[in-house]
PDB file of C-alpha atoms in Angstrom:
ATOM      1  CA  UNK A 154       0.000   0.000   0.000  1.00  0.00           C
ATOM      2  CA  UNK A 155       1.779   3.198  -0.958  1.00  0.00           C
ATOM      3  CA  UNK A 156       1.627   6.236   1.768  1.00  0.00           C
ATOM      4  CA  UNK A 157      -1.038   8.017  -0.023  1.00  0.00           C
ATOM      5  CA  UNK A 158      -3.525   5.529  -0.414  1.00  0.00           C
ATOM      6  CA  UNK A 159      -2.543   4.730   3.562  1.00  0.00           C
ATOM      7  CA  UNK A 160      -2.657   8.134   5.200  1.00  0.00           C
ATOM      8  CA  UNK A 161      -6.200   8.526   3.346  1.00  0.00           C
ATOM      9  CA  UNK A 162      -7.336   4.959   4.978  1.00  0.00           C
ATOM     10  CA  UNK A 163      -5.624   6.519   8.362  1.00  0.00           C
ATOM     11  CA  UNK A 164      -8.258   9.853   8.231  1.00  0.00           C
ATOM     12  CA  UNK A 165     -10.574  10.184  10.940  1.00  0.00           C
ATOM     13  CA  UNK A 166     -14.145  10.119   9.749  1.00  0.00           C
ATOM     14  CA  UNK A 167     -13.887  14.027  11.440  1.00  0.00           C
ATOM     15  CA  UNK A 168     -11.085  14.609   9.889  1.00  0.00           C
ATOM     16  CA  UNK A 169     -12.373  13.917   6.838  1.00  0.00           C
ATOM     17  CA  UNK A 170     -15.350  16.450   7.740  1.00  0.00           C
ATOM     18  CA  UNK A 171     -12.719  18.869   9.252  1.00  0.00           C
ATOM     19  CA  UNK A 172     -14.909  18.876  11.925  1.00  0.00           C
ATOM     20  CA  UNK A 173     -13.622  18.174  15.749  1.00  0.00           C
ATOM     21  CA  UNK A 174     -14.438  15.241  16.977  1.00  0.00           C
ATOM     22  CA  UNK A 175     -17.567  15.082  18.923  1.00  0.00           C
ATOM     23  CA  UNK A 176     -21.326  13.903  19.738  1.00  0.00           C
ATOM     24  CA  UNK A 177     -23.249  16.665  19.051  1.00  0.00           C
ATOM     25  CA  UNK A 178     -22.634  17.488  15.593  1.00  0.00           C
ATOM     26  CA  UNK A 179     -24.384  20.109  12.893  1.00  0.00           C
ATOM     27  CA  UNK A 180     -25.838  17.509  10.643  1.00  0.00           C
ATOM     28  CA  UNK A 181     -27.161  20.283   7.988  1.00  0.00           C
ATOM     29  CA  UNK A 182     -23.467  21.535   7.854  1.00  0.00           C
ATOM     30  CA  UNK A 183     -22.501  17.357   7.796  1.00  0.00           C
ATOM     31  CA  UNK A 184     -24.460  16.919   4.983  1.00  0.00           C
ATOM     32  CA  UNK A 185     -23.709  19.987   2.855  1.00  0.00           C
ATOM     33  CA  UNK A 186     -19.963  19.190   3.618  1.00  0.00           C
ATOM     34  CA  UNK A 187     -20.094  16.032   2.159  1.00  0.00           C
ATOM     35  CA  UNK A 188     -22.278  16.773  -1.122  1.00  0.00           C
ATOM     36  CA  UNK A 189     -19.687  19.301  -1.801  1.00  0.00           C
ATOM     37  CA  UNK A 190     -17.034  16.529  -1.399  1.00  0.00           C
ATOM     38  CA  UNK A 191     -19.039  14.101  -3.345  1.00  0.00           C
ATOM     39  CA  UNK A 192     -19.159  16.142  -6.193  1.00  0.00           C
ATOM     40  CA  UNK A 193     -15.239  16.470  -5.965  1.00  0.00           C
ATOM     41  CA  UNK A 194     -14.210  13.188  -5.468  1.00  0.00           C
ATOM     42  CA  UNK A 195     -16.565  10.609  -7.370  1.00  0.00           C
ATOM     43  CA  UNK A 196     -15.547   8.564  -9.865  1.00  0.00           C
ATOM     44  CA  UNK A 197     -17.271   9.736 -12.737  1.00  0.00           C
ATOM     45  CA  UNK A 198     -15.587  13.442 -12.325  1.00  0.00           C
ATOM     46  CA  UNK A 199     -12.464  11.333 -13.240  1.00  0.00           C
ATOM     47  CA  UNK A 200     -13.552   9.301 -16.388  1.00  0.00           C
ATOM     48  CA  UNK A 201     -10.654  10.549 -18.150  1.00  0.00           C
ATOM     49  CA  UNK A 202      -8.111   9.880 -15.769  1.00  0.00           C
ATOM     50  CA  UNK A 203      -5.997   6.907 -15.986  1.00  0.00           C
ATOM     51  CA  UNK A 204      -7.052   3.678 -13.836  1.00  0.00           C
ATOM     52  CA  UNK A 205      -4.905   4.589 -10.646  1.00  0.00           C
ATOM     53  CA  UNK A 206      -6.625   8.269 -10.462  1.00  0.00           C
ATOM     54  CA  UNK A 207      -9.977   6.380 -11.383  1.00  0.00           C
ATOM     55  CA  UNK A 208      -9.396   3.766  -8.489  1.00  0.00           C
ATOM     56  CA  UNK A 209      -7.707   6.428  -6.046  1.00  0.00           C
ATOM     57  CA  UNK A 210     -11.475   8.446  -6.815  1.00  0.00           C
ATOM     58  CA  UNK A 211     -13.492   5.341  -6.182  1.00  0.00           C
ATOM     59  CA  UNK A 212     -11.531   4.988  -2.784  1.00  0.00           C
ATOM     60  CA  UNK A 213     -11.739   7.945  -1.218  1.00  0.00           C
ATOM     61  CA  UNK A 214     -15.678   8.096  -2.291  1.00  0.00           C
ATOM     62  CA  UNK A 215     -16.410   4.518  -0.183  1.00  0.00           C
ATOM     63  CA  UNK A 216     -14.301   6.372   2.339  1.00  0.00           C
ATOM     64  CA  UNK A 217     -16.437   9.459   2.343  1.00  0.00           C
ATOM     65  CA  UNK A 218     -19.567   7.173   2.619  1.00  0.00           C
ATOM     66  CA  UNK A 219     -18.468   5.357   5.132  1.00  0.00           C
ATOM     67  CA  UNK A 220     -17.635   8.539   7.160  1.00  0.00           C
ATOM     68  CA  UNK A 221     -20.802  10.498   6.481  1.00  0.00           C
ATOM     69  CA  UNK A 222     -22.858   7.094   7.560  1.00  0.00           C
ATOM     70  CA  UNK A 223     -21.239   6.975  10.991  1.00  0.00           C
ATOM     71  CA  UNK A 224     -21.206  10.456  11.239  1.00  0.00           C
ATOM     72  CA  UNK A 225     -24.861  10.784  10.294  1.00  0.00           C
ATOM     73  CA  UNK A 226     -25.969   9.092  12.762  1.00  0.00           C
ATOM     74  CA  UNK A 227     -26.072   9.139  16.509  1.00  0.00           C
ATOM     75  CA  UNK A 228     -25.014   5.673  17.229  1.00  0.00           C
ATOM     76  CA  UNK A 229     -22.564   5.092  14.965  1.00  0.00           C
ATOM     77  CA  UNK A 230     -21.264   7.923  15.528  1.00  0.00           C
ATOM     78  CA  UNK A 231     -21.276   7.416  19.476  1.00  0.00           C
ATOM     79  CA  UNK A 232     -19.472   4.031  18.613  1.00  0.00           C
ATOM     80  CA  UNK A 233     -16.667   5.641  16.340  1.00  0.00           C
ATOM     81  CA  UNK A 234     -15.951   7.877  19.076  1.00  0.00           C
ATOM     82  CA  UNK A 235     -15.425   5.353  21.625  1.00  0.00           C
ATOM     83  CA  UNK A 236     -13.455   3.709  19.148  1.00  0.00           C
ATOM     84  CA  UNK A 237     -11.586   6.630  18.404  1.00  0.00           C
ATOM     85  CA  UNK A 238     -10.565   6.484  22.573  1.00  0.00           C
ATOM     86  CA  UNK A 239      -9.848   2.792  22.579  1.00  0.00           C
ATOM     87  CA  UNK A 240     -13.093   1.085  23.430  1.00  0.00           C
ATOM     88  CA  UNK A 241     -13.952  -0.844  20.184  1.00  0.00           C
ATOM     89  CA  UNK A 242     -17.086  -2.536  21.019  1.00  0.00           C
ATOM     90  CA  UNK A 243     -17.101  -4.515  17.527  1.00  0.00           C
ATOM     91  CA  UNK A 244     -13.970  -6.711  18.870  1.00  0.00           C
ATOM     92  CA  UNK A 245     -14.776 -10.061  19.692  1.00  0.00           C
ATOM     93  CA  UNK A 246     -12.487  -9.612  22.386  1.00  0.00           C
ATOM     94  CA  UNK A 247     -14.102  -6.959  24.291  1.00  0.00           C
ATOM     95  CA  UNK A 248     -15.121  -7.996  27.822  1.00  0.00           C
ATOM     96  CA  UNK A 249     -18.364  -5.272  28.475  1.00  0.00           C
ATOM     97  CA  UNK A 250     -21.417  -7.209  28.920  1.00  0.00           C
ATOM     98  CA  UNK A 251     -24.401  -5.423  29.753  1.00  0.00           C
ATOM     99  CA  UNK A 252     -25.593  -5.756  33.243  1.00  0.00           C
ATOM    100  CA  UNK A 253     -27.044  -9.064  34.677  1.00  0.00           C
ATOM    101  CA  UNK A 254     -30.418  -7.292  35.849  1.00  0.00           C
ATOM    102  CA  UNK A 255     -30.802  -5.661  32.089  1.00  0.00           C
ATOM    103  CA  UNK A 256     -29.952  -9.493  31.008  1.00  0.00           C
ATOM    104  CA  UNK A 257     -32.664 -10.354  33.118  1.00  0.00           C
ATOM    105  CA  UNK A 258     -35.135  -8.226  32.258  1.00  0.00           C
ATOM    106  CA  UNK A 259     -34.449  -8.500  28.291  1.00  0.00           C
ATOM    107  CA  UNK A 260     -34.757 -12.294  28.985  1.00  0.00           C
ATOM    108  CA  UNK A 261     -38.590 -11.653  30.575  1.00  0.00           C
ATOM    109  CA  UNK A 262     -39.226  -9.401  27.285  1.00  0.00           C
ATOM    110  CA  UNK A 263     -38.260 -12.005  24.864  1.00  0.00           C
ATOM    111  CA  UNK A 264     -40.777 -14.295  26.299  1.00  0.00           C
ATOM    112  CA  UNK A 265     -43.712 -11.441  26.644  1.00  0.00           C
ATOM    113  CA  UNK A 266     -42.532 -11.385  22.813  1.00  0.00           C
ATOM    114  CA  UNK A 267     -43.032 -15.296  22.372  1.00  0.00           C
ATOM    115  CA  UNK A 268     -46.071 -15.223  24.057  1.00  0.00           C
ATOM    116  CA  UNK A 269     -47.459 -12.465  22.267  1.00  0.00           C
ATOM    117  CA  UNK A 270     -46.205 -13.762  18.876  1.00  0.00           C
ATOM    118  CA  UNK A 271     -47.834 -17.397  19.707  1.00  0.00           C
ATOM    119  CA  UNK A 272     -50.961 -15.970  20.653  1.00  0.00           C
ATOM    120  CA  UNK A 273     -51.010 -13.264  17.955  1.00  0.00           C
ATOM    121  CA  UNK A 274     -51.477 -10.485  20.283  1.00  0.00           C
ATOM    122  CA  UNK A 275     -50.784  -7.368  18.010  1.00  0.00           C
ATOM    123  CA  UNK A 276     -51.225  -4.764  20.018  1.00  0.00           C
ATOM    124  CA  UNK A 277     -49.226  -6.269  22.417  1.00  0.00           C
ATOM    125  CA  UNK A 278     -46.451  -6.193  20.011  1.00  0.00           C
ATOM    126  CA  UNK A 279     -47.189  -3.145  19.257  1.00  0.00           C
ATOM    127  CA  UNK A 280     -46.870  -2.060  22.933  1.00  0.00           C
ATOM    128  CA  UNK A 281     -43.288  -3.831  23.209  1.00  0.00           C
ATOM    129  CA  UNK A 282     -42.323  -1.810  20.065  1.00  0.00           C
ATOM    130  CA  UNK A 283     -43.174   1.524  21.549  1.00  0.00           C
ATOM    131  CA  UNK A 284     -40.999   0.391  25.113  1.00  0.00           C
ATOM    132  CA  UNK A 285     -38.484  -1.046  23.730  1.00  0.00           C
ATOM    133  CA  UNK A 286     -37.902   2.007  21.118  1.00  0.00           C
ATOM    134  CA  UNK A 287     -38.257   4.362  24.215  1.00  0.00           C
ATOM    135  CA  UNK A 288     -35.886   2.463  26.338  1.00  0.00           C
ATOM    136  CA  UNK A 289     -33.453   2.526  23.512  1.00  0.00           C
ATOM    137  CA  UNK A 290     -33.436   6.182  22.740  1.00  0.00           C
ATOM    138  CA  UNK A 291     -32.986   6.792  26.184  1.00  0.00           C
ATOM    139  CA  UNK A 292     -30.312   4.144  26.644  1.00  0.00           C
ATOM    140  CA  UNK A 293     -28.962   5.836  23.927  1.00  0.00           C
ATOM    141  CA  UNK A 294     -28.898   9.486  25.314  1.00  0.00           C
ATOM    142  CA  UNK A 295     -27.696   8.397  28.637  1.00  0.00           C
ATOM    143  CA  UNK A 296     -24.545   6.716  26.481  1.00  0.00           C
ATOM    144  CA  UNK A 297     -24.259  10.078  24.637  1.00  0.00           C
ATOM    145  CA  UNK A 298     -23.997  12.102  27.836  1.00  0.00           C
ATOM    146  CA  UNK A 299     -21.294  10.162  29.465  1.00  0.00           C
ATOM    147  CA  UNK A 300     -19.600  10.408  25.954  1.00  0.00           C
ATOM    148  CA  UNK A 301     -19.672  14.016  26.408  1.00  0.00           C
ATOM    149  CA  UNK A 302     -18.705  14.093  29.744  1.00  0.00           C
ATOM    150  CA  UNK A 303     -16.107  11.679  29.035  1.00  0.00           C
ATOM    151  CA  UNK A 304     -14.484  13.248  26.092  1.00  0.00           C
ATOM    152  CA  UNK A 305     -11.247  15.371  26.219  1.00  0.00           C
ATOM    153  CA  UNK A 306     -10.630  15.587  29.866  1.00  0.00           C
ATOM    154  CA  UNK A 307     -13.202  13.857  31.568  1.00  0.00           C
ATOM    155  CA  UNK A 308     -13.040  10.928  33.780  1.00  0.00           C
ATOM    156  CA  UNK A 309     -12.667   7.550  31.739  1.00  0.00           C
ATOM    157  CA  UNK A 310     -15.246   5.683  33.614  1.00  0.00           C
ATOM    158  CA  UNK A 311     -17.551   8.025  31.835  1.00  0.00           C
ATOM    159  CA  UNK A 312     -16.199   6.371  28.634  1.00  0.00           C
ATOM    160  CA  UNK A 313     -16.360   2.964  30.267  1.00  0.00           C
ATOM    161  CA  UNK A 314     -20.300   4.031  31.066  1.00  0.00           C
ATOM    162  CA  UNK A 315     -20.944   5.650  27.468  1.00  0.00           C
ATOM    163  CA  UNK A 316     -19.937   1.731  26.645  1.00  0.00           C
ATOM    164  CA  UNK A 317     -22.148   0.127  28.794  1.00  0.00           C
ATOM    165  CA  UNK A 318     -24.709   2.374  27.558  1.00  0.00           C
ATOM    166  CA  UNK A 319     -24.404   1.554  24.111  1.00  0.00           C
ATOM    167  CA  UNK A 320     -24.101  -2.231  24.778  1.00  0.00           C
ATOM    168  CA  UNK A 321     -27.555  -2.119  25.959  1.00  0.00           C
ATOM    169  CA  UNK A 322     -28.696  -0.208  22.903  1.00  0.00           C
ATOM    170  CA  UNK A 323     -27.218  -2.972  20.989  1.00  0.00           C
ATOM    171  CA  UNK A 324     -29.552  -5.380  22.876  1.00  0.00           C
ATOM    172  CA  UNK A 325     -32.742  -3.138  22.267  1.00  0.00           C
ATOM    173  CA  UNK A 326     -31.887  -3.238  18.636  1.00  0.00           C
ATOM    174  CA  UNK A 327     -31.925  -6.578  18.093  1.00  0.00           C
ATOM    175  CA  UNK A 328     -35.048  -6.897  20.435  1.00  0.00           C
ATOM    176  CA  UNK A 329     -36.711  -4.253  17.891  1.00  0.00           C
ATOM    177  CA  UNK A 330     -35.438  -6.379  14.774  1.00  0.00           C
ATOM    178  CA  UNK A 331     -37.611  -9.200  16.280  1.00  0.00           C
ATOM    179  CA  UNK A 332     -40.563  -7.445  16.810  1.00  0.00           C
ATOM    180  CA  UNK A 333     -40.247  -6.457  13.431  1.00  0.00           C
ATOM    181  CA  UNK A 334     -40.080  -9.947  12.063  1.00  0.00           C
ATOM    182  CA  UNK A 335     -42.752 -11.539  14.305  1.00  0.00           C
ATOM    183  CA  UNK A 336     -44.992  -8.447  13.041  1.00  0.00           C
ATOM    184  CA  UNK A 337     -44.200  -9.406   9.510  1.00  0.00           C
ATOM    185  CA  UNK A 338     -44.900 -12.941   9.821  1.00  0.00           C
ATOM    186  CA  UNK A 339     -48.410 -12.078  11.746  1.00  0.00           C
ATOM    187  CA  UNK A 340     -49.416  -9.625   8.554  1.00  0.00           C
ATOM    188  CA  UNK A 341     -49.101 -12.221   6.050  1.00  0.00           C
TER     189      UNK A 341
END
């Protein structure tokens, strides 16, 4: 890999943006940054160009997607930062687990869930949608706080918490992703 193509791989996502890395972000001035970028660095500006220019173009566009995509969005972009400080909760390695009593309690959801599934209770799926899509915004916000308290020179068990915080939100997502299904399968 020759320097260029690995400092551009070695950009923050921010960086990228030339915006400072944080939670709370301006997404109108996110999205207006990367449209103008868009139009400068995608491929078919470059038809003309030879094949490494071409290739170097299609690169650095994937990179810019994958930047505004995390960026764009709250958790992703809560993620990236704690990645950013050394917590990468996408390593298999990672030893955060979310609490026993959330464990517990997700565990006495899933089975409302069966039940309500077997029984074909909709608008008690319905009702588990609306909790569990409360209880993960809020799970969420509570990660993004500590994030901000955490970042720069804040205590690191706020990171540590941010994580712990976003592990849970991980839990409510796939929770939400089978509500989804067992809704699909009772409407056809």
């Amino acid at each position: 890999m020759d320097a260029e193509k690995a400092s551009a791989a070695d950009t923050s996502f921010f960086e990228l943006f030339q915006i400072e890395p944080s939670v709370d972000i301006h997404l109108p001035s996110l999205e207006a940054t990367y449209h103008r970028l868009s139009l400068k660095l995608h491929p078919d500006c470059n038809t003309h160009a030879d094949l490494k220019t071409r290739l170097h173009s299609l690169e650095q566009t994937a990179q810019l997607n994958r930047a505004y995509a995390t960026l764009s969005n709250p958790q992703r972009r809560a993620l990236y930062l704690l990645k950013i400080y050394g917590i990468n909760l996408e390593d298999s390695q990672n030893p955060l687990q979310a609490p026993l009593s959330f464990l517990n309690h997700m565990l006495e959801l899933r089975e409302q869930l069966q039940q309500a599934s077997l029984s074909r209770q909709t608008d008690k799926l319905e009702n588990l949608e609306r909790f569990a899509t409360e209880a993960m915004e809020k799970k969420l916000e509570l990660g993004c706080q500590c994030l901000r308290d955490g970042l720069g020179h804040g205590p690191p068990e706020k990171l540590q918490q941010a994580a712990l915080h976003l592990v849970c939100v991980r839990y409510w997502q796939r929770f939400l992703e089978d509500v989804e299904c067992f809704q699909e399968e009772l409407s056809s």
